[in-house]
Amino acid sequence: NLFRKVYTTNPPPWKIGDIIKIIILSLTFGYLFFMLLGLFINILQSAMHTKFTFCRNENFRMIFDTIVLDLIVFLVVLRFLRHYRTRLTDMGLVKENMTKNVLYGICGYVGVIPVIFIIGILVYIILNIAKLKPPPQPIVQLFLVEKNAALILVSSMIASIFGPVIEEIFFRGIMYNAVKRKIGIFWAIFITSVIFSFLHTHAMTYFLVGFIPITILGAVLAYLYEKTGSLIPSITLHVLNNVGSVIMVFLFKYFNYLI
């Protein structure tokens, strides 16, 4: 075994149907929240005879929406854990062997990044030959054009830390465990990685660029979780990957500005 299990979790009780319920409830609560919030803001603006400038800032709205949706997903997950009388520690969010688990995540990052980088270059070459230009992800576009330092800082924290933690709890802690319980380890890694990648790719041209690399990343994240029994390695790898991506975007922005 490449990694030995350093923490053993009890088999999670949730099923594939629970994943569907979590998604439906999260989308429903999110829709209701934004509908009521929009109504409240409109009433408040009418009463004050003014227009709030932040409402017209698309970058602010995107980050705010992301924070709210992530929080809603997290709260719905906590509700399901309570329903099954389980805790976050039961899916591997534990302090035991913290240093070792973080090192596993770092090793995973060092191992997977060259593979993703090479595949990314090959895909870009193919797209250039086909004369297809992939658009940047919305969060990347935000970093490139936004000038508000506070908004950039919050966006960086969400992309680098907050988002990866929530995503690992859902994709590996909930989805992977539920699918594995139904069809086994190999297909659970494959299917959840494909879903993970699909939800991270937006426009068709970006889908062509990002689908394979992100699927590989998702597979490594699931593998780390399966082998260690802890979410800490996958969270560590996910955070490092996103931090590295954010740094690369800022470097591109800086050198492009100098040019």
PDB file of C-alpha atoms in Angstrom, residues 16-201:
ATOM      1  CA  ILE A  16     -26.855   7.849  -2.467  1.00  0.00           C
ATOM      2  CA  GLY A  17     -30.413   9.055  -1.866  1.00  0.00           C
ATOM      3  CA  ASP A  18     -29.074  11.281   0.897  1.00  0.00           C
ATOM      4  CA  ILE A  19     -26.740  12.993  -1.579  1.00  0.00           C
ATOM      5  CA  ILE A  20     -29.710  13.834  -3.785  1.00  0.00           C
ATOM      6  CA  LYS A  21     -31.626  15.131  -0.763  1.00  0.00           C
ATOM      7  CA  ILE A  22     -28.698  17.312   0.304  1.00  0.00           C
ATOM      8  CA  ILE A  23     -28.401  18.816  -3.188  1.00  0.00           C
ATOM      9  CA  ILE A  24     -32.153  19.444  -3.522  1.00  0.00           C
ATOM     10  CA  LEU A  25     -32.451  20.960  -0.046  1.00  0.00           C
ATOM     11  CA  SER A  26     -29.372  23.146  -0.543  1.00  0.00           C
ATOM     12  CA  LEU A  27     -30.645  24.483  -3.876  1.00  0.00           C
ATOM     13  CA  THR A  28     -34.135  25.032  -2.454  1.00  0.00           C
ATOM     14  CA  PHE A  29     -32.935  26.889   0.626  1.00  0.00           C
ATOM     15  CA  GLY A  30     -30.499  28.868  -1.509  1.00  0.00           C
ATOM     16  CA  TYR A  31     -33.236  29.894  -3.941  1.00  0.00           C
ATOM     17  CA  LEU A  32     -35.566  30.924  -1.110  1.00  0.00           C
ATOM     18  CA  PHE A  33     -32.815  32.853   0.664  1.00  0.00           C
ATOM     19  CA  PHE A  34     -31.791  34.855  -2.408  1.00  0.00           C
ATOM     20  CA  MET A  35     -35.414  35.481  -3.377  1.00  0.00           C
ATOM     21  CA  LEU A  36     -36.252  36.849   0.075  1.00  0.00           C
ATOM     22  CA  LEU A  37     -32.990  38.803   0.238  1.00  0.00           C
ATOM     23  CA  GLY A  38     -33.670  40.393  -3.154  1.00  0.00           C
ATOM     24  CA  LEU A  39     -37.178  41.327  -2.052  1.00  0.00           C
ATOM     25  CA  PHE A  40     -35.851  42.832   1.184  1.00  0.00           C
ATOM     26  CA  ILE A  41     -33.181  44.876  -0.629  1.00  0.00           C
ATOM     27  CA  ASN A  42     -35.715  46.201  -3.150  1.00  0.00           C
ATOM     28  CA  ILE A  43     -38.051  47.277  -0.349  1.00  0.00           C
ATOM     29  CA  LEU A  44     -35.169  48.886   1.544  1.00  0.00           C
ATOM     30  CA  GLN A  45     -33.940  50.751  -1.543  1.00  0.00           C
ATOM     31  CA  SER A  46     -37.453  52.013  -2.267  1.00  0.00           C
ATOM     32  CA  ALA A  47     -37.881  53.191   1.307  1.00  0.00           C
ATOM     33  CA  MET A  48     -34.511  54.965   1.297  1.00  0.00           C
ATOM     34  CA  HIS A  49     -34.896  56.265  -2.293  1.00  0.00           C
ATOM     35  CA  THR A  50     -31.425  55.044  -3.194  1.00  0.00           C
ATOM     36  CA  LYS A  51     -29.577  52.260  -4.986  1.00  0.00           C
ATOM     37  CA  PHE A  52     -26.986  50.210  -3.143  1.00  0.00           C
ATOM     38  CA  THR A  53     -23.792  50.229  -5.218  1.00  0.00           C
ATOM     39  CA  PHE A  54     -22.692  46.772  -4.060  1.00  0.00           C
ATOM     40  CA  CYS A  55     -25.800  45.285  -5.674  1.00  0.00           C
ATOM     41  CA  ARG A  56     -24.464  46.340  -9.074  1.00  0.00           C
ATOM     42  CA  ASN A  57     -21.027  44.803  -8.477  1.00  0.00           C
ATOM     43  CA  GLU A  58     -21.100  41.404 -10.201  1.00  0.00           C
ATOM     44  CA  ASN A  59     -17.920  40.258  -8.448  1.00  0.00           C
ATOM     45  CA  PHE A  60     -19.376  41.068  -5.037  1.00  0.00           C
ATOM     46  CA  ARG A  61     -22.576  39.212  -5.863  1.00  0.00           C
ATOM     47  CA  MET A  62     -20.650  36.165  -7.069  1.00  0.00           C
ATOM     48  CA  ILE A  63     -18.563  35.948  -3.894  1.00  0.00           C
ATOM     49  CA  PHE A  64     -21.558  36.603  -1.659  1.00  0.00           C
ATOM     50  CA  ASP A  65     -23.569  33.918  -3.461  1.00  0.00           C
ATOM     51  CA  THR A  66     -20.681  31.471  -3.109  1.00  0.00           C
ATOM     52  CA  ILE A  67     -20.357  32.079   0.630  1.00  0.00           C
ATOM     53  CA  VAL A  68     -24.082  31.682   1.200  1.00  0.00           C
ATOM     54  CA  LEU A  69     -24.386  28.498  -0.882  1.00  0.00           C
ATOM     55  CA  ASP A  70     -21.348  26.921   0.799  1.00  0.00           C
ATOM     56  CA  LEU A  71     -22.775  27.723   4.225  1.00  0.00           C
ATOM     57  CA  ILE A  72     -26.164  26.314   3.257  1.00  0.00           C
ATOM     58  CA  VAL A  73     -24.577  23.078   2.018  1.00  0.00           C
ATOM     59  CA  PHE A  74     -22.555  22.822   5.234  1.00  0.00           C
ATOM     60  CA  LEU A  75     -25.624  23.381   7.427  1.00  0.00           C
ATOM     61  CA  VAL A  76     -27.655  20.824   5.461  1.00  0.00           C
ATOM     62  CA  VAL A  77     -24.806  18.317   5.838  1.00  0.00           C
ATOM     63  CA  LEU A  78     -24.721  18.961   9.591  1.00  0.00           C
ATOM     64  CA  ARG A  79     -28.464  18.336   9.701  1.00  0.00           C
ATOM     65  CA  PHE A  80     -27.999  14.967   8.004  1.00  0.00           C
ATOM     66  CA  LEU A  81     -25.182  14.069  10.379  1.00  0.00           C
ATOM     67  CA  ARG A  82     -27.430  14.866  13.300  1.00  0.00           C
ATOM     68  CA  HIS A  83     -30.227  12.801  11.749  1.00  0.00           C
ATOM     69  CA  TYR A  84     -27.920   9.776  11.596  1.00  0.00           C
ATOM     70  CA  ARG A  85     -26.420  10.589  15.002  1.00  0.00           C
ATOM     71  CA  THR A  86     -22.962  10.940  13.520  1.00  0.00           C
ATOM     72  CA  ARG A  87     -20.321  13.659  13.651  1.00  0.00           C
ATOM     73  CA  LEU A  88     -17.760  15.203  11.330  1.00  0.00           C
ATOM     74  CA  THR A  89     -15.142  13.033  13.032  1.00  0.00           C
ATOM     75  CA  ASP A  90     -16.993   9.933  11.823  1.00  0.00           C
ATOM     76  CA  MET A  91     -16.152  10.851   8.225  1.00  0.00           C
ATOM     77  CA  GLY A  92     -12.513  11.532   9.070  1.00  0.00           C
ATOM     78  CA  LEU A  93     -12.309  15.189  10.083  1.00  0.00           C
ATOM     79  CA  VAL A  94     -10.032  14.411  13.024  1.00  0.00           C
ATOM     80  CA  LYS A  95      -6.990  15.775  14.870  1.00  0.00           C
ATOM     81  CA  GLU A  96      -5.268  12.394  15.257  1.00  0.00           C
ATOM     82  CA  ASN A  97      -1.993  12.129  13.305  1.00  0.00           C
ATOM     83  CA  MET A  98      -2.482  15.689  12.075  1.00  0.00           C
ATOM     84  CA  THR A  99       1.160  16.230  11.089  1.00  0.00           C
ATOM     85  CA  LYS A 100       1.360  12.909   9.252  1.00  0.00           C
ATOM     86  CA  ASN A 101      -1.922  13.531   7.433  1.00  0.00           C
ATOM     87  CA  VAL A 102      -0.821  17.009   6.363  1.00  0.00           C
ATOM     88  CA  LEU A 103       2.408  15.494   5.025  1.00  0.00           C
ATOM     89  CA  TYR A 104       0.377  12.944   3.068  1.00  0.00           C
ATOM     90  CA  GLY A 105      -1.535  15.825   1.517  1.00  0.00           C
ATOM     91  CA  ILE A 106       1.696  17.621   0.628  1.00  0.00           C
ATOM     92  CA  CYS A 107       3.108  14.441  -0.941  1.00  0.00           C
ATOM     93  CA  GLY A 108      -0.090  14.035  -2.929  1.00  0.00           C
ATOM     94  CA  TYR A 109       0.198  17.616  -4.171  1.00  0.00           C
ATOM     95  CA  VAL A 110       3.840  17.211  -5.203  1.00  0.00           C
ATOM     96  CA  GLY A 111       2.942  14.017  -7.044  1.00  0.00           C
ATOM     97  CA  VAL A 112      -0.188  15.151  -8.875  1.00  0.00           C
ATOM     98  CA  ILE A 113       0.716  18.702  -9.913  1.00  0.00           C
ATOM     99  CA  PRO A 114       3.282  17.707 -12.590  1.00  0.00           C
ATOM    100  CA  VAL A 115       0.763  15.285 -14.111  1.00  0.00           C
ATOM    101  CA  ILE A 116      -1.997  17.898 -14.164  1.00  0.00           C
ATOM    102  CA  PHE A 117       0.405  20.505 -15.558  1.00  0.00           C
ATOM    103  CA  ILE A 118       1.553  18.272 -18.427  1.00  0.00           C
ATOM    104  CA  ILE A 119      -2.000  17.234 -19.311  1.00  0.00           C
ATOM    105  CA  GLY A 120      -3.102  20.867 -19.165  1.00  0.00           C
ATOM    106  CA  ILE A 121      -0.378  21.874 -21.618  1.00  0.00           C
ATOM    107  CA  LEU A 122      -1.303  19.065 -24.012  1.00  0.00           C
ATOM    108  CA  VAL A 123      -4.976  20.049 -23.893  1.00  0.00           C
ATOM    109  CA  TYR A 124      -4.116  23.713 -24.559  1.00  0.00           C
ATOM    110  CA  ILE A 125      -1.988  22.701 -27.545  1.00  0.00           C
ATOM    111  CA  ILE A 126      -4.855  20.671 -28.964  1.00  0.00           C
ATOM    112  CA  LEU A 127      -7.299  23.548 -28.425  1.00  0.00           C
ATOM    113  CA  ASN A 128      -4.923  25.993 -30.101  1.00  0.00           C
ATOM    114  CA  ILE A 129      -4.700  23.700 -33.108  1.00  0.00           C
ATOM    115  CA  ALA A 130      -8.510  23.572 -33.137  1.00  0.00           C
ATOM    116  CA  LYS A 131      -8.550  27.391 -32.724  1.00  0.00           C
ATOM    117  CA  LEU A 132     -10.595  27.241 -29.528  1.00  0.00           C
ATOM    118  CA  LYS A 133      -9.924  29.791 -26.799  1.00  0.00           C
ATOM    119  CA  PRO A 134     -11.137  28.734 -23.333  1.00  0.00           C
ATOM    120  CA  PRO A 135     -12.602  31.517 -21.186  1.00  0.00           C
ATOM    121  CA  PRO A 136     -11.233  31.959 -17.652  1.00  0.00           C
ATOM    122  CA  GLN A 137     -13.258  30.704 -14.709  1.00  0.00           C
ATOM    123  CA  PRO A 138     -15.415  33.402 -13.071  1.00  0.00           C
ATOM    124  CA  ILE A 139     -13.202  33.454  -9.965  1.00  0.00           C
ATOM    125  CA  VAL A 140     -10.077  33.851 -12.131  1.00  0.00           C
ATOM    126  CA  GLN A 141     -11.758  36.661 -14.058  1.00  0.00           C
ATOM    127  CA  LEU A 142     -12.536  38.330 -10.726  1.00  0.00           C
ATOM    128  CA  PHE A 143      -8.885  38.237  -9.657  1.00  0.00           C
ATOM    129  CA  LEU A 144      -7.781  39.661 -13.005  1.00  0.00           C
ATOM    130  CA  VAL A 145     -10.149  42.629 -13.195  1.00  0.00           C
ATOM    131  CA  GLU A 146     -11.234  43.446  -9.619  1.00  0.00           C
ATOM    132  CA  LYS A 147      -9.521  46.416  -7.970  1.00  0.00           C
ATOM    133  CA  ASN A 148     -11.196  46.332  -4.547  1.00  0.00           C
ATOM    134  CA  ALA A 149      -8.528  44.959  -2.180  1.00  0.00           C
ATOM    135  CA  ALA A 150     -11.027  43.764   0.435  1.00  0.00           C
ATOM    136  CA  LEU A 151     -13.057  41.847  -2.147  1.00  0.00           C
ATOM    137  CA  ILE A 152      -9.901  40.268  -3.589  1.00  0.00           C
ATOM    138  CA  LEU A 153      -8.785  39.224  -0.090  1.00  0.00           C
ATOM    139  CA  VAL A 154     -12.144  37.651   0.755  1.00  0.00           C
ATOM    140  CA  SER A 155     -12.248  35.933  -2.629  1.00  0.00           C
ATOM    141  CA  SER A 156      -8.758  34.530  -2.069  1.00  0.00           C
ATOM    142  CA  MET A 157      -9.739  33.141   1.341  1.00  0.00           C
ATOM    143  CA  ILE A 158     -12.863  31.516  -0.086  1.00  0.00           C
ATOM    144  CA  ALA A 159     -11.031  29.978  -3.037  1.00  0.00           C
ATOM    145  CA  SER A 160      -8.019  28.863  -1.000  1.00  0.00           C
ATOM    146  CA  ILE A 161      -9.471  27.665   2.312  1.00  0.00           C
ATOM    147  CA  PHE A 162     -13.218  27.939   2.839  1.00  0.00           C
ATOM    148  CA  GLY A 163     -14.223  26.341  -0.465  1.00  0.00           C
ATOM    149  CA  PRO A 164     -11.824  23.359  -0.290  1.00  0.00           C
ATOM    150  CA  VAL A 165     -12.914  22.457   3.252  1.00  0.00           C
ATOM    151  CA  ILE A 166     -16.630  22.505   2.391  1.00  0.00           C
ATOM    152  CA  GLU A 167     -16.045  20.638  -0.876  1.00  0.00           C
ATOM    153  CA  GLU A 168     -14.000  17.885   0.783  1.00  0.00           C
ATOM    154  CA  ILE A 169     -16.641  17.373   3.450  1.00  0.00           C
ATOM    155  CA  PHE A 170     -19.309  16.997   0.765  1.00  0.00           C
ATOM    156  CA  PHE A 171     -17.501  15.251  -2.103  1.00  0.00           C
ATOM    157  CA  ARG A 172     -15.259  12.909  -0.122  1.00  0.00           C
ATOM    158  CA  GLY A 173     -16.899  12.749   3.301  1.00  0.00           C
ATOM    159  CA  ILE A 174     -20.482  12.427   2.044  1.00  0.00           C
ATOM    160  CA  MET A 175     -20.644  11.593  -1.665  1.00  0.00           C
ATOM    161  CA  TYR A 176     -17.648   9.265  -1.916  1.00  0.00           C
ATOM    162  CA  ASN A 177     -18.653   7.262   1.150  1.00  0.00           C
ATOM    163  CA  ALA A 178     -22.227   6.895  -0.051  1.00  0.00           C
ATOM    164  CA  VAL A 179     -21.225   5.804  -3.567  1.00  0.00           C
ATOM    165  CA  LYS A 180     -18.507   3.468  -2.259  1.00  0.00           C
ATOM    166  CA  ARG A 181     -21.028   1.776  -0.032  1.00  0.00           C
ATOM    167  CA  LYS A 182     -23.118   1.021  -3.129  1.00  0.00           C
ATOM    168  CA  ILE A 183     -20.596   0.122  -5.858  1.00  0.00           C
ATOM    169  CA  GLY A 184     -17.150  -0.204  -4.283  1.00  0.00           C
ATOM    170  CA  ILE A 185     -13.924   1.781  -4.083  1.00  0.00           C
ATOM    171  CA  PHE A 186     -12.758   1.938  -7.720  1.00  0.00           C
ATOM    172  CA  TRP A 187     -16.021   3.058  -9.288  1.00  0.00           C
ATOM    173  CA  ALA A 188     -16.722   5.388  -6.362  1.00  0.00           C
ATOM    174  CA  ILE A 189     -13.402   7.145  -6.973  1.00  0.00           C
ATOM    175  CA  PHE A 190     -14.083   7.347 -10.710  1.00  0.00           C
ATOM    176  CA  ILE A 191     -17.701   8.538 -10.525  1.00  0.00           C
ATOM    177  CA  THR A 192     -17.224  11.090  -7.740  1.00  0.00           C
ATOM    178  CA  SER A 193     -14.117  12.463  -9.484  1.00  0.00           C
ATOM    179  CA  VAL A 194     -16.040  12.921 -12.733  1.00  0.00           C
ATOM    180  CA  ILE A 195     -18.883  14.681 -10.893  1.00  0.00           C
ATOM    181  CA  PHE A 196     -16.359  16.811  -8.989  1.00  0.00           C
ATOM    182  CA  SER A 197     -14.713  17.834 -12.261  1.00  0.00           C
ATOM    183  CA  PHE A 198     -17.989  18.445 -14.088  1.00  0.00           C
ATOM    184  CA  LEU A 199     -19.194  20.840 -11.383  1.00  0.00           C
ATOM    185  CA  HIS A 200     -15.912  22.764 -11.577  1.00  0.00           C
ATOM    186  CA  THR A 201     -16.057  23.302 -15.347  1.00  0.00           C
TER     187      THR A 201
END
